[in-house]
């Protein structure tokens, strides 16, 4: 069975003054509880990893390049994230797909680079509002999975993040989340090598202290990828507690 995972995506928020929050969140990570992960902005990763040293808190990146090194100004290799103390990396977030035109083919190459470097990729998929309205949700997610998940048994996390639910306060119904998660579990089994039962399937999009327990009660939901609420340790603590209790 997949381990439960509460992952915080700090996006482009956080400097040295937020290090005490890392230390506070580290207190939520316990051996027999869910895995707890914070993905701060890249310049903070090594300091966050220092702050988390000796605790169970994992630190991750928010993107990586496909190459190991070279002439790619401004980019960060998976090996560099690993060197800075990261063990996970978020890939294919809808904000990267939109802001940087990332395709599923690119996300696949990044996920392969991450796995080569020993990082666990968290591959994000999800439909837009228009796609849901048009009844295309499962089709869109199936295509994203088939074209962005590496065919290997290396560690992997998948996050279902409906684009329309990110940062909007809108959350799909439990039935809608259940439908997509069950389909993702089945579809991952079709990809060579992937040990579908071991892959944590996260839901992401406006998860907060109030709705977390409802989200975690949905079958095949193993945790959450949390944006805004992960910046507030008390709210993130409530989310971790809800995941522990689920
Ligand atoms: P949100 O972001 O929790 O602020 O909606 C989630 C995400 O983008 O991963």
PDB file of N, CA and C in Angstrom, residues 32-130:
ATOM      1  N   UNK A  32       6.037   6.991  12.460  1.00  0.00           N
ATOM      2  CA  UNK A  32       4.928   6.114  12.070  1.00  0.00           C
ATOM      3  C   UNK A  32       3.737   6.900  11.515  1.00  0.00           C
ATOM      4  N   UNK A  33       3.936   8.188  11.211  1.00  0.00           N
ATOM      5  CA  UNK A  33       2.861   8.994  10.639  1.00  0.00           C
ATOM      6  C   UNK A  33       3.034   9.124   9.141  1.00  0.00           C
ATOM      7  N   UNK A  34       2.220   9.987   8.502  1.00  0.00           N
ATOM      8  CA  UNK A  34       2.370  10.215   7.065  1.00  0.00           C
ATOM      9  C   UNK A  34       3.715  10.877   6.779  1.00  0.00           C
ATOM     10  N   UNK A  35       4.217  10.678   5.573  1.00  0.00           N
ATOM     11  CA  UNK A  35       5.402  11.423   5.133  1.00  0.00           C
ATOM     12  C   UNK A  35       4.995  12.901   5.017  1.00  0.00           C
ATOM     13  N   UNK A  36       5.842  13.793   5.510  1.00  0.00           N
ATOM     14  CA  UNK A  36       5.565  15.234   5.431  1.00  0.00           C
ATOM     15  C   UNK A  36       6.683  15.864   4.608  1.00  0.00           C
ATOM     16  N   UNK A  37       6.298  16.680   3.640  1.00  0.00           N
ATOM     17  CA  UNK A  37       7.245  17.239   2.667  1.00  0.00           C
ATOM     18  C   UNK A  37       6.946  18.711   2.447  1.00  0.00           C
ATOM     19  N   UNK A  38       7.993  19.521   2.406  1.00  0.00           N
ATOM     20  CA  UNK A  38       7.836  20.917   2.000  1.00  0.00           C
ATOM     21  C   UNK A  38       8.736  21.173   0.791  1.00  0.00           C
ATOM     22  N   UNK A  39       8.148  21.783  -0.227  1.00  0.00           N
ATOM     23  CA  UNK A  39       8.898  22.161  -1.420  1.00  0.00           C
ATOM     24  C   UNK A  39       8.996  23.685  -1.453  1.00  0.00           C
ATOM     25  N   UNK A  40      10.096  24.221  -0.910  1.00  0.00           N
ATOM     26  CA  UNK A  40      10.265  25.672  -0.901  1.00  0.00           C
ATOM     27  C   UNK A  40      10.861  26.139  -2.235  1.00  0.00           C
ATOM     28  N   UNK A  41      10.959  27.457  -2.448  1.00  0.00           N
ATOM     29  CA  UNK A  41      11.626  27.937  -3.653  1.00  0.00           C
ATOM     30  C   UNK A  41      13.089  27.467  -3.668  1.00  0.00           C
ATOM     31  N   UNK A  42      13.668  27.303  -4.861  1.00  0.00           N
ATOM     32  CA  UNK A  42      15.010  26.709  -4.992  1.00  0.00           C
ATOM     33  C   UNK A  42      16.086  27.362  -4.114  1.00  0.00           C
ATOM     34  N   UNK A  43      16.123  28.711  -4.020  1.00  0.00           N
ATOM     35  CA  UNK A  43      17.203  29.288  -3.208  1.00  0.00           C
ATOM     36  C   UNK A  43      17.123  28.931  -1.725  1.00  0.00           C
ATOM     37  N   UNK A  44      15.955  28.445  -1.295  1.00  0.00           N
ATOM     38  CA  UNK A  44      15.774  28.108   0.117  1.00  0.00           C
ATOM     39  C   UNK A  44      16.057  26.646   0.422  1.00  0.00           C
ATOM     40  N   UNK A  45      16.221  25.820  -0.629  1.00  0.00           N
ATOM     41  CA  UNK A  45      16.241  24.368  -0.396  1.00  0.00           C
ATOM     42  C   UNK A  45      17.341  23.938   0.569  1.00  0.00           C
ATOM     43  N   UNK A  46      18.561  24.438   0.356  1.00  0.00           N
ATOM     44  CA  UNK A  46      19.620  23.901   1.220  1.00  0.00           C
ATOM     45  C   UNK A  46      19.453  24.391   2.658  1.00  0.00           C
ATOM     46  N   UNK A  47      18.980  25.642   2.812  1.00  0.00           N
ATOM     47  CA  UNK A  47      18.766  26.106   4.196  1.00  0.00           C
ATOM     48  C   UNK A  47      17.585  25.371   4.840  1.00  0.00           C
ATOM     49  N   UNK A  48      16.560  25.077   4.037  1.00  0.00           N
ATOM     50  CA  UNK A  48      15.424  24.321   4.574  1.00  0.00           C
ATOM     51  C   UNK A  48      15.871  22.914   4.962  1.00  0.00           C
ATOM     52  N   UNK A  49      16.729  22.319   4.115  1.00  0.00           N
ATOM     53  CA  UNK A  49      17.227  20.968   4.427  1.00  0.00           C
ATOM     54  C   UNK A  49      18.054  20.995   5.709  1.00  0.00           C
ATOM     55  N   UNK A  50      18.832  22.076   5.899  1.00  0.00           N
ATOM     56  CA  UNK A  50      19.590  22.207   7.159  1.00  0.00           C
ATOM     57  C   UNK A  50      18.636  22.289   8.342  1.00  0.00           C
ATOM     58  N   UNK A  51      17.573  23.091   8.173  1.00  0.00           N
ATOM     59  CA  UNK A  51      16.601  23.265   9.262  1.00  0.00           C
ATOM     60  C   UNK A  51      15.878  21.955   9.578  1.00  0.00           C
ATOM     61  N   UNK A  52      15.763  21.095   8.557  1.00  0.00           N
ATOM     62  CA  UNK A  52      15.029  19.831   8.745  1.00  0.00           C
ATOM     63  C   UNK A  52      15.947  18.682   9.168  1.00  0.00           C
ATOM     64  N   UNK A  53      17.266  18.931   9.174  1.00  0.00           N
ATOM     65  CA  UNK A  53      18.224  17.852   9.484  1.00  0.00           C
ATOM     66  C   UNK A  53      17.928  17.246  10.854  1.00  0.00           C
ATOM     67  N   UNK A  54      17.966  15.927  10.900  1.00  0.00           N
ATOM     68  CA  UNK A  54      17.714  15.247  12.174  1.00  0.00           C
ATOM     69  C   UNK A  54      16.228  15.047  12.448  1.00  0.00           C
ATOM     70  N   UNK A  55      15.368  15.540  11.541  1.00  0.00           N
ATOM     71  CA  UNK A  55      13.923  15.320  11.690  1.00  0.00           C
ATOM     72  C   UNK A  55      13.449  14.427  10.538  1.00  0.00           C
ATOM     73  N   UNK A  56      12.173  14.100  10.542  1.00  0.00           N
ATOM     74  CA  UNK A  56      11.613  13.253   9.486  1.00  0.00           C
ATOM     75  C   UNK A  56      11.076  14.078   8.314  1.00  0.00           C
ATOM     76  N   UNK A  57      11.173  15.413   8.406  1.00  0.00           N
ATOM     77  CA  UNK A  57      10.618  16.250   7.332  1.00  0.00           C
ATOM     78  C   UNK A  57      11.446  16.098   6.059  1.00  0.00           C
ATOM     79  N   UNK A  58      10.771  15.867   4.939  1.00  0.00           N
ATOM     80  CA  UNK A  58      11.449  15.799   3.637  1.00  0.00           C
ATOM     81  C   UNK A  58      11.344  17.155   2.950  1.00  0.00           C
ATOM     82  N   UNK A  59      12.368  17.446   2.126  1.00  0.00           N
ATOM     83  CA  UNK A  59      12.417  18.705   1.395  1.00  0.00           C
ATOM     84  C   UNK A  59      12.450  18.388  -0.100  1.00  0.00           C
ATOM     85  N   UNK A  60      11.742  19.212  -0.891  1.00  0.00           N
ATOM     86  CA  UNK A  60      11.709  18.947  -2.334  1.00  0.00           C
ATOM     87  C   UNK A  60      11.837  20.210  -3.149  1.00  0.00           C
ATOM     88  N   UNK A  61      12.092  20.025  -4.451  1.00  0.00           N
ATOM     89  CA  UNK A  61      12.112  21.132  -5.397  1.00  0.00           C
ATOM     90  C   UNK A  61      10.770  21.273  -6.096  1.00  0.00           C
ATOM     91  N   UNK A  62      10.652  22.301  -6.925  1.00  0.00           N
ATOM     92  CA  UNK A  62       9.391  22.573  -7.625  1.00  0.00           C
ATOM     93  C   UNK A  62       9.510  22.374  -9.134  1.00  0.00           C
ATOM     94  N   UNK A  63      10.730  22.073  -9.592  1.00  0.00           N
ATOM     95  CA  UNK A  63      10.983  21.859 -11.020  1.00  0.00           C
ATOM     96  C   UNK A  63      12.425  21.396 -11.162  1.00  0.00           C
ATOM     97  N   UNK A  64      12.758  20.729 -12.260  1.00  0.00           N
ATOM     98  CA  UNK A  64      14.167  20.472 -12.573  1.00  0.00           C
ATOM     99  C   UNK A  64      14.331  20.448 -14.074  1.00  0.00           C
ATOM    100  N   UNK A  65      15.591  20.516 -14.529  1.00  0.00           N
ATOM    101  CA  UNK A  65      15.900  20.444 -15.951  1.00  0.00           C
ATOM    102  C   UNK A  65      16.064  18.983 -16.351  1.00  0.00           C
ATOM    103  N   UNK A  66      15.999  18.727 -17.665  1.00  0.00           N
ATOM    104  CA  UNK A  66      16.138  17.339 -18.131  1.00  0.00           C
ATOM    105  C   UNK A  66      17.605  16.891 -18.170  1.00  0.00           C
ATOM    106  N   UNK A  67      18.522  17.869 -18.272  1.00  0.00           N
ATOM    107  CA  UNK A  67      19.940  17.510 -18.418  1.00  0.00           C
ATOM    108  C   UNK A  67      20.640  17.467 -17.063  1.00  0.00           C
ATOM    109  N   UNK A  68      21.765  16.741 -17.023  1.00  0.00           N
ATOM    110  CA  UNK A  68      22.539  16.618 -15.789  1.00  0.00           C
ATOM    111  C   UNK A  68      23.293  17.895 -15.458  1.00  0.00           C
ATOM    112  N   UNK A  69      23.754  18.593 -16.534  1.00  0.00           N
ATOM    113  CA  UNK A  69      24.494  19.849 -16.381  1.00  0.00           C
ATOM    114  C   UNK A  69      24.635  20.461 -17.762  1.00  0.00           C
ATOM    115  N   UNK A  70      25.187  21.664 -17.824  1.00  0.00           N
ATOM    116  CA  UNK A  70      25.484  22.239 -19.129  1.00  0.00           C
ATOM    117  C   UNK A  70      25.032  23.673 -19.275  1.00  0.00           C
ATOM    118  N   UNK A  71      24.979  24.120 -20.525  1.00  0.00           N
ATOM    119  CA  UNK A  71      24.690  25.521 -20.836  1.00  0.00           C
ATOM    120  C   UNK A  71      23.184  25.767 -20.847  1.00  0.00           C
ATOM    121  N   UNK A  72      22.618  25.912 -19.668  1.00  0.00           N
ATOM    122  CA  UNK A  72      21.170  26.134 -19.529  1.00  0.00           C
ATOM    123  C   UNK A  72      20.963  27.197 -18.463  1.00  0.00           C
ATOM    124  N   UNK A  73      21.191  28.443 -18.855  1.00  0.00           N
ATOM    125  CA  UNK A  73      21.190  29.552 -17.903  1.00  0.00           C
ATOM    126  C   UNK A  73      19.886  29.625 -17.100  1.00  0.00           C
ATOM    127  N   UNK A  74      20.036  29.656 -15.810  1.00  0.00           N
ATOM    128  CA  UNK A  74      18.866  29.821 -14.939  1.00  0.00           C
ATOM    129  C   UNK A  74      18.190  28.523 -14.563  1.00  0.00           C
ATOM    130  N   UNK A  75      18.586  27.403 -15.186  1.00  0.00           N
ATOM    131  CA  UNK A  75      17.929  26.135 -14.878  1.00  0.00           C
ATOM    132  C   UNK A  75      18.648  25.381 -13.756  1.00  0.00           C
ATOM    133  N   UNK A  76      17.956  24.394 -13.221  1.00  0.00           N
ATOM    134  CA  UNK A  76      18.493  23.629 -12.092  1.00  0.00           C
ATOM    135  C   UNK A  76      18.380  22.140 -12.413  1.00  0.00           C
ATOM    136  N   UNK A  77      19.524  21.440 -12.336  1.00  0.00           N
ATOM    137  CA  UNK A  77      19.519  20.000 -12.603  1.00  0.00           C
ATOM    138  C   UNK A  77      18.986  19.238 -11.391  1.00  0.00           C
ATOM    139  N   UNK A  78      18.421  18.062 -11.671  1.00  0.00           N
ATOM    140  CA  UNK A  78      17.912  17.208 -10.590  1.00  0.00           C
ATOM    141  C   UNK A  78      19.021  16.882  -9.592  1.00  0.00           C
ATOM    142  N   UNK A  79      20.232  16.644 -10.118  1.00  0.00           N
ATOM    143  CA  UNK A  79      21.380  16.333  -9.242  1.00  0.00           C
ATOM    144  C   UNK A  79      21.649  17.480  -8.274  1.00  0.00           C
ATOM    145  N   UNK A  80      21.420  18.709  -8.749  1.00  0.00           N
ATOM    146  CA  UNK A  80      21.680  19.883  -7.890  1.00  0.00           C
ATOM    147  C   UNK A  80      20.651  19.966  -6.761  1.00  0.00           C
ATOM    148  N   UNK A  81      19.423  19.610  -7.084  1.00  0.00           N
ATOM    149  CA  UNK A  81      18.385  19.580  -6.033  1.00  0.00           C
ATOM    150  C   UNK A  81      18.774  18.549  -4.980  1.00  0.00           C
ATOM    151  N   UNK A  82      19.209  17.408  -5.483  1.00  0.00           N
ATOM    152  CA  UNK A  82      19.607  16.310  -4.596  1.00  0.00           C
ATOM    153  C   UNK A  82      20.788  16.759  -3.704  1.00  0.00           C
ATOM    154  N   UNK A  83      21.747  17.435  -4.358  1.00  0.00           N
ATOM    155  CA  UNK A  83      22.933  17.930  -3.662  1.00  0.00           C
ATOM    156  C   UNK A  83      22.547  18.944  -2.578  1.00  0.00           C
ATOM    157  N   UNK A  84      21.485  19.720  -2.844  1.00  0.00           N
ATOM    158  CA  UNK A  84      21.050  20.750  -1.891  1.00  0.00           C
ATOM    159  C   UNK A  84      20.242  20.149  -0.733  1.00  0.00           C
ATOM    160  N   UNK A  85      19.881  18.869  -0.863  1.00  0.00           N
ATOM    161  CA  UNK A  85      19.175  18.220   0.243  1.00  0.00           C
ATOM    162  C   UNK A  85      17.742  17.815  -0.075  1.00  0.00           C
ATOM    163  N   UNK A  86      17.346  17.966  -1.357  1.00  0.00           N
ATOM    164  CA  UNK A  86      15.981  17.567  -1.740  1.00  0.00           C
ATOM    165  C   UNK A  86      15.915  16.065  -1.982  1.00  0.00           C
ATOM    166  N   UNK A  87      14.742  15.492  -1.705  1.00  0.00           N
ATOM    167  CA  UNK A  87      14.527  14.086  -2.047  1.00  0.00           C
ATOM    168  C   UNK A  87      13.326  13.914  -2.988  1.00  0.00           C
ATOM    169  N   UNK A  88      12.550  14.965  -3.169  1.00  0.00           N
ATOM    170  CA  UNK A  88      11.392  14.953  -4.075  1.00  0.00           C
ATOM    171  C   UNK A  88      11.512  16.142  -5.033  1.00  0.00           C
ATOM    172  N   UNK A  89      10.753  16.085  -6.138  1.00  0.00           N
ATOM    173  CA  UNK A  89      10.596  17.277  -6.979  1.00  0.00           C
ATOM    174  C   UNK A  89       9.200  17.262  -7.620  1.00  0.00           C
ATOM    175  N   UNK A  90       8.520  18.392  -7.522  1.00  0.00           N
ATOM    176  CA  UNK A  90       7.218  18.552  -8.180  1.00  0.00           C
ATOM    177  C   UNK A  90       7.486  18.797  -9.660  1.00  0.00           C
ATOM    178  N   UNK A  91       6.775  18.087 -10.530  1.00  0.00           N
ATOM    179  CA  UNK A  91       6.967  18.286 -11.976  1.00  0.00           C
ATOM    180  C   UNK A  91       5.622  18.413 -12.683  1.00  0.00           C
ATOM    181  N   UNK A  92       5.592  19.258 -13.702  1.00  0.00           N
ATOM    182  CA  UNK A  92       4.384  19.396 -14.506  1.00  0.00           C
ATOM    183  C   UNK A  92       3.243  20.082 -13.799  1.00  0.00           C
ATOM    184  N   UNK A  93       3.569  20.874 -12.769  1.00  0.00           N
ATOM    185  CA  UNK A  93       2.500  21.646 -12.120  1.00  0.00           C
ATOM    186  C   UNK A  93       1.827  22.525 -13.172  1.00  0.00           C
ATOM    187  N   UNK A  94       0.522  22.749 -13.018  1.00  0.00           N
ATOM    188  CA  UNK A  94      -0.195  23.491 -14.069  1.00  0.00           C
ATOM    189  C   UNK A  94       0.362  24.901 -14.232  1.00  0.00           C
ATOM    190  N   UNK A  95       0.934  25.452 -13.147  1.00  0.00           N
ATOM    191  CA  UNK A  95       1.536  26.791 -13.289  1.00  0.00           C
ATOM    192  C   UNK A  95       2.792  26.734 -14.162  1.00  0.00           C
ATOM    193  N   UNK A  96       3.540  25.626 -14.127  1.00  0.00           N
ATOM    194  CA  UNK A  96       4.684  25.451 -15.030  1.00  0.00           C
ATOM    195  C   UNK A  96       4.187  25.202 -16.455  1.00  0.00           C
ATOM    196  N   UNK A  97       3.134  24.370 -16.562  1.00  0.00           N
ATOM    197  CA  UNK A  97       2.604  24.088 -17.904  1.00  0.00           C
ATOM    198  C   UNK A  97       2.117  25.383 -18.550  1.00  0.00           C
ATOM    199  N   UNK A  98       1.485  26.269 -17.753  1.00  0.00           N
ATOM    200  CA  UNK A  98       0.949  27.527 -18.291  1.00  0.00           C
ATOM    201  C   UNK A  98       2.044  28.583 -18.446  1.00  0.00           C
ATOM    202  N   UNK A  99       2.793  28.857 -17.369  1.00  0.00           N
ATOM    203  CA  UNK A  99       3.782  29.948 -17.413  1.00  0.00           C
ATOM    204  C   UNK A  99       4.956  29.638 -18.345  1.00  0.00           C
ATOM    205  N   UNK A 100       5.298  28.357 -18.473  1.00  0.00           N
ATOM    206  CA  UNK A 100       6.511  28.004 -19.220  1.00  0.00           C
ATOM    207  C   UNK A 100       6.223  27.064 -20.391  1.00  0.00           C
ATOM    208  N   UNK A 101       4.956  26.901 -20.724  1.00  0.00           N
ATOM    209  CA  UNK A 101       4.592  26.087 -21.890  1.00  0.00           C
ATOM    210  C   UNK A 101       5.080  24.645 -21.803  1.00  0.00           C
ATOM    211  N   UNK A 102       5.134  24.076 -20.594  1.00  0.00           N
ATOM    212  CA  UNK A 102       5.647  22.706 -20.463  1.00  0.00           C
ATOM    213  C   UNK A 102       4.642  21.690 -21.013  1.00  0.00           C
ATOM    214  N   UNK A 103       5.139  20.787 -21.835  1.00  0.00           N
ATOM    215  CA  UNK A 103       4.307  19.717 -22.393  1.00  0.00           C
ATOM    216  C   UNK A 103       4.494  18.441 -21.568  1.00  0.00           C
ATOM    217  N   UNK A 104       3.612  17.477 -21.777  1.00  0.00           N
ATOM    218  CA  UNK A 104       3.760  16.200 -21.074  1.00  0.00           C
ATOM    219  C   UNK A 104       5.048  15.496 -21.482  1.00  0.00           C
ATOM    220  N   UNK A 105       5.483  15.669 -22.736  1.00  0.00           N
ATOM    221  CA  UNK A 105       6.734  15.047 -23.187  1.00  0.00           C
ATOM    222  C   UNK A 105       7.915  15.608 -22.385  1.00  0.00           C
ATOM    223  N   UNK A 106       7.882  16.919 -22.144  1.00  0.00           N
ATOM    224  CA  UNK A 106       8.952  17.532 -21.355  1.00  0.00           C
ATOM    225  C   UNK A 106       8.874  17.046 -19.903  1.00  0.00           C
ATOM    226  N   UNK A 107       7.650  16.949 -19.386  1.00  0.00           N
ATOM    227  CA  UNK A 107       7.470  16.481 -18.005  1.00  0.00           C
ATOM    228  C   UNK A 107       8.010  15.057 -17.854  1.00  0.00           C
ATOM    229  N   UNK A 108       7.777  14.215 -18.865  1.00  0.00           N
ATOM    230  CA  UNK A 108       8.314  12.848 -18.838  1.00  0.00           C
ATOM    231  C   UNK A 108       9.845  12.874 -18.764  1.00  0.00           C
ATOM    232  N   UNK A 109      10.468  13.697 -19.608  1.00  0.00           N
ATOM    233  CA  UNK A 109      11.936  13.769 -19.609  1.00  0.00           C
ATOM    234  C   UNK A 109      12.459  14.276 -18.263  1.00  0.00           C
ATOM    235  N   UNK A 110      11.739  15.231 -17.673  1.00  0.00           N
ATOM    236  CA  UNK A 110      12.149  15.745 -16.362  1.00  0.00           C
ATOM    237  C   UNK A 110      11.980  14.661 -15.288  1.00  0.00           C
ATOM    238  N   UNK A 111      10.894  13.916 -15.373  1.00  0.00           N
ATOM    239  CA  UNK A 111      10.644  12.860 -14.377  1.00  0.00           C
ATOM    240  C   UNK A 111      11.727  11.784 -14.481  1.00  0.00           C
ATOM    241  N   UNK A 112      12.139  11.473 -15.719  1.00  0.00           N
ATOM    242  CA  UNK A 112      13.219  10.484 -15.899  1.00  0.00           C
ATOM    243  C   UNK A 112      14.527  11.021 -15.310  1.00  0.00           C
ATOM    244  N   UNK A 113      14.799  12.315 -15.546  1.00  0.00           N
ATOM    245  CA  UNK A 113      16.021  12.922 -15.000  1.00  0.00           C
ATOM    246  C   UNK A 113      15.983  12.895 -13.473  1.00  0.00           C
ATOM    247  N   UNK A 114      14.819  13.190 -12.910  1.00  0.00           N
ATOM    248  CA  UNK A 114      14.664  13.191 -11.453  1.00  0.00           C
ATOM    249  C   UNK A 114      14.931  11.789 -10.897  1.00  0.00           C
ATOM    250  N   UNK A 115      14.333  10.782 -11.520  1.00  0.00           N
ATOM    251  CA  UNK A 115      14.520   9.412 -11.022  1.00  0.00           C
ATOM    252  C   UNK A 115      15.974   8.960 -11.170  1.00  0.00           C
ATOM    253  N   UNK A 116      16.633   9.378 -12.271  1.00  0.00           N
ATOM    254  CA  UNK A 116      18.068   9.045 -12.435  1.00  0.00           C
ATOM    255  C   UNK A 116      18.900   9.639 -11.304  1.00  0.00           C
ATOM    256  N   UNK A 117      18.481  10.814 -10.834  1.00  0.00           N
ATOM    257  CA  UNK A 117      19.225  11.500  -9.771  1.00  0.00           C
ATOM    258  C   UNK A 117      18.833  10.991  -8.385  1.00  0.00           C
ATOM    259  N   UNK A 118      17.886  10.066  -8.327  1.00  0.00           N
ATOM    260  CA  UNK A 118      17.473   9.523  -7.033  1.00  0.00           C
ATOM    261  C   UNK A 118      16.408  10.344  -6.337  1.00  0.00           C
ATOM    262  N   UNK A 119      15.774  11.255  -7.094  1.00  0.00           N
ATOM    263  CA  UNK A 119      14.658  12.026  -6.523  1.00  0.00           C
ATOM    264  C   UNK A 119      13.348  11.322  -6.849  1.00  0.00           C
ATOM    265  N   UNK A 120      12.352  11.520  -6.007  1.00  0.00           N
ATOM    266  CA  UNK A 120      11.017  11.013  -6.302  1.00  0.00           C
ATOM    267  C   UNK A 120      10.216  12.127  -6.982  1.00  0.00           C
ATOM    268  N   UNK A 121       9.843  11.949  -8.262  1.00  0.00           N
ATOM    269  CA  UNK A 121       9.044  12.985  -8.913  1.00  0.00           C
ATOM    270  C   UNK A 121       7.583  12.944  -8.443  1.00  0.00           C
ATOM    271  N   UNK A 122       7.017  14.128  -8.262  1.00  0.00           N
ATOM    272  CA  UNK A 122       5.571  14.244  -8.009  1.00  0.00           C
ATOM    273  C   UNK A 122       4.985  14.826  -9.292  1.00  0.00           C
ATOM    274  N   UNK A 123       4.428  13.960 -10.118  1.00  0.00           N
ATOM    275  CA  UNK A 123       3.944  14.402 -11.429  1.00  0.00           C
ATOM    276  C   UNK A 123       2.487  14.874 -11.290  1.00  0.00           C
ATOM    277  N   UNK A 124       2.248  16.127 -11.713  1.00  0.00           N
ATOM    278  CA  UNK A 124       0.916  16.715 -11.578  1.00  0.00           C
ATOM    279  C   UNK A 124       0.130  16.607 -12.879  1.00  0.00           C
ATOM    280  N   UNK A 125      -1.127  16.239 -12.746  1.00  0.00           N
ATOM    281  CA  UNK A 125      -2.034  16.161 -13.893  1.00  0.00           C
ATOM    282  C   UNK A 125      -3.356  16.803 -13.480  1.00  0.00           C
ATOM    283  N   UNK A 126      -4.179  17.155 -14.466  1.00  0.00           N
ATOM    284  CA  UNK A 126      -5.487  17.712 -14.115  1.00  0.00           C
ATOM    285  C   UNK A 126      -6.084  18.499 -15.265  1.00  0.00           C
ATOM    286  N   UNK A 127      -7.399  18.550 -15.263  1.00  0.00           N
ATOM    287  CA  UNK A 127      -8.130  19.181 -16.363  1.00  0.00           C
ATOM    288  C   UNK A 127      -8.429  20.648 -16.079  1.00  0.00           C
ATOM    289  N   UNK A 128      -8.646  21.414 -17.120  1.00  0.00           N
ATOM    290  CA  UNK A 128      -9.120  22.790 -16.962  1.00  0.00           C
ATOM    291  C   UNK A 128     -10.633  22.768 -16.743  1.00  0.00           C
ATOM    292  N   UNK A 129     -11.167  23.925 -16.380  1.00  0.00           N
ATOM    293  CA  UNK A 129     -12.621  24.026 -16.183  1.00  0.00           C
ATOM    294  C   UNK A 129     -13.361  23.695 -17.478  1.00  0.00           C
ATOM    295  N   UNK A 130     -12.847  24.225 -18.588  1.00  0.00           N
ATOM    296  CA  UNK A 130     -13.498  23.995 -19.893  1.00  0.00           C
ATOM    297  C   UNK A 130     -13.497  22.502 -20.233  1.00  0.00           C
TER     298      UNK A 130
END
